[in-house]
Amino acid sequence: MKKNEFIKSEIKISNILILLLGAIVYTFFGIKFTISAMEKLGILFVSIPFLFLGIASIYNLINYDILEITKEKLIFKSLFGFKKKAIYLSEIKSYNEIKKQNAKFKHEIEYMEWKDLTLFGDDFKFKISSSSYGNYPEIRRALI
């Protein structure tokens, strides 16, 4: 990394939109089915998974990591800018990068390739996925 260089991760808007849409839709239907369940108890069993998925989407949206890399630190921030934790780059003992795919053949519609970079230290293990950050190659170069 060059002297005084600062890198901030570029989040993929599609990930945020999927989480936001999931939070809104699942929570809406969960509440709607829960209100309907007051009349028919059987609908309550339908509303519980919707509420659970809505809450899970909200939780993942709030905990989405924004990475900032300075000359000596890797800083994790929330989507709202609150600092969650920081790791000194000197504490990174080793790393592992694995290329992954989610389908057997490239012509399949759900085929996707990505890389997971796992950073290891004495008291931490953190995974950075190329599917989450638009500037993954730049982040990778700065960290290893």
Short mmCIF file of C-alpha atoms in Angstrom, two decimals, residues 18-134:
data_model
loop_
_atom_site.label_atom_id
_atom_site.label_comp_id
_atom_site.label_asym_id
_atom_site.label_seq_id
_atom_site.Cartn_x
_atom_site.Cartn_y
_atom_site.Cartn_z
CA ILE A 18 -32.21 -7.15 -1.92
CA LEU A 19 -31.92 -6.82 1.86
CA LEU A 20 -34.08 -3.69 1.91
CA LEU A 21 -36.72 -5.24 -0.33
CA GLY A 22 -36.70 -8.42 1.75
CA ALA A 23 -37.06 -6.45 4.97
CA ILE A 24 -40.01 -4.44 3.64
CA VAL A 25 -41.88 -7.25 1.87
CA TYR A 26 -41.41 -9.98 4.48
CA THR A 27 -42.18 -7.67 7.40
CA PHE A 28 -45.27 -6.32 5.64
CA PHE A 29 -46.67 -9.78 4.89
CA GLY A 30 -45.67 -11.05 8.34
CA ILE A 31 -47.63 -8.24 10.01
CA LYS A 32 -50.56 -8.65 7.59
CA PHE A 33 -50.77 -12.40 8.23
CA THR A 34 -50.40 -11.88 12.00
CA ILE A 35 -53.35 -9.47 12.00
CA SER A 36 -55.35 -11.98 9.93
CA ALA A 37 -54.33 -14.71 12.39
CA MET A 38 -56.42 -13.07 15.09
CA GLU A 39 -59.46 -14.41 13.25
CA LYS A 40 -58.00 -17.72 12.06
CA LEU A 41 -55.31 -19.38 14.16
CA GLY A 42 -53.99 -21.44 11.21
CA ILE A 43 -52.66 -18.33 9.47
CA LEU A 44 -50.38 -17.65 12.45
CA PHE A 45 -48.11 -20.48 11.31
CA VAL A 46 -47.77 -18.74 7.94
CA SER A 47 -46.97 -15.35 9.50
CA ILE A 48 -44.10 -16.59 11.69
CA PRO A 49 -41.69 -17.44 8.82
CA PHE A 50 -42.46 -14.11 7.11
CA LEU A 51 -41.75 -12.17 10.31
CA PHE A 52 -38.57 -14.17 10.89
CA LEU A 53 -37.29 -13.47 7.36
CA GLY A 54 -38.17 -9.77 7.69
CA ILE A 55 -36.27 -9.49 10.97
CA ALA A 56 -33.32 -11.43 9.51
CA SER A 57 -33.19 -9.04 6.52
CA ILE A 58 -33.26 -5.99 8.81
CA TYR A 59 -30.52 -7.50 11.00
CA ASN A 60 -28.26 -8.22 8.00
CA LEU A 61 -28.90 -4.74 6.60
CA ILE A 62 -27.90 -3.10 9.89
CA ASN A 63 -24.80 -5.31 10.26
CA TYR A 64 -23.56 -4.93 6.65
CA ASP A 65 -19.84 -4.11 6.87
CA ILE A 66 -18.23 -1.10 5.24
CA LEU A 67 -14.44 -1.55 5.12
CA GLU A 68 -11.91 1.25 5.42
CA ILE A 69 -8.23 0.51 5.01
CA THR A 70 -5.65 3.00 6.21
CA LYS A 71 -1.88 2.75 6.28
CA GLU A 72 -1.98 0.63 9.45
CA LYS A 73 -5.59 -0.42 10.16
CA LEU A 74 -8.55 -2.28 8.71
CA ILE A 75 -11.65 -0.56 10.09
CA PHE A 76 -15.13 -2.09 10.04
CA LYS A 77 -18.06 0.32 10.05
CA SER A 78 -21.80 -0.15 9.88
CA LEU A 79 -23.88 1.02 6.94
CA PHE A 80 -24.74 4.09 9.02
CA GLY A 81 -21.08 4.98 9.65
CA PHE A 82 -20.65 3.74 13.22
CA LYS A 83 -17.27 2.16 13.92
CA LYS A 84 -17.69 -1.51 14.86
CA LYS A 85 -14.10 -2.67 15.23
CA ALA A 86 -10.58 -2.12 13.95
CA ILE A 87 -7.73 -4.51 13.23
CA TYR A 88 -4.12 -3.48 12.83
CA LEU A 89 -2.75 -4.77 9.54
CA SER A 90 0.29 -6.07 11.41
CA GLU A 91 -2.04 -8.45 13.35
CA ILE A 92 -2.98 -10.32 10.16
CA LYS A 93 -0.93 -13.53 10.38
CA SER A 94 -2.12 -15.28 7.23
CA TYR A 95 -4.81 -15.29 4.59
CA ASN A 96 -6.60 -17.71 2.31
CA GLU A 97 -8.38 -16.89 -0.94
CA ILE A 98 -10.82 -19.39 -2.39
CA LYS A 99 -12.56 -19.13 -5.75
CA LYS A 100 -16.17 -20.33 -5.47
CA GLN A 101 -19.12 -20.96 -7.75
CA ASN A 102 -22.72 -21.90 -7.07
CA ALA A 103 -23.59 -24.02 -10.10
CA LYS A 104 -21.94 -26.82 -11.99
CA PHE A 105 -22.06 -25.40 -15.50
CA LYS A 106 -21.56 -21.84 -16.78
CA HIS A 107 -24.63 -21.97 -19.01
CA GLU A 108 -26.96 -22.50 -16.02
CA ILE A 109 -29.00 -19.42 -15.18
CA GLU A 110 -28.03 -19.35 -11.49
CA TYR A 111 -24.29 -19.64 -12.21
CA MET A 112 -22.11 -17.17 -10.33
CA GLU A 113 -18.41 -17.02 -9.49
CA TRP A 114 -16.82 -15.11 -6.62
CA LYS A 115 -13.78 -15.14 -4.37
CA ASP A 116 -13.66 -15.28 -0.58
CA LEU A 117 -10.61 -13.79 1.12
CA THR A 118 -10.28 -15.00 4.71
CA LEU A 119 -7.92 -13.10 7.01
CA PHE A 120 -6.53 -14.91 10.05
CA GLY A 121 -5.05 -13.45 13.21
CA ASP A 122 -4.41 -14.66 16.75
CA ASP A 123 -7.90 -13.72 17.94
CA PHE A 124 -9.91 -13.16 14.77
CA LYS A 125 -10.98 -14.66 11.46
CA PHE A 126 -12.72 -12.39 8.96
CA LYS A 127 -14.07 -13.19 5.52
CA ILE A 128 -14.27 -10.64 2.69
CA SER A 129 -16.29 -11.70 -0.36
CA SER A 130 -15.92 -10.30 -3.86
CA SER A 131 -19.71 -10.60 -4.21
CA SER A 132 -20.17 -7.93 -1.51
CA TYR A 133 -17.68 -5.26 -2.58
CA GLY A 134 -17.27 -3.63 -5.98
#
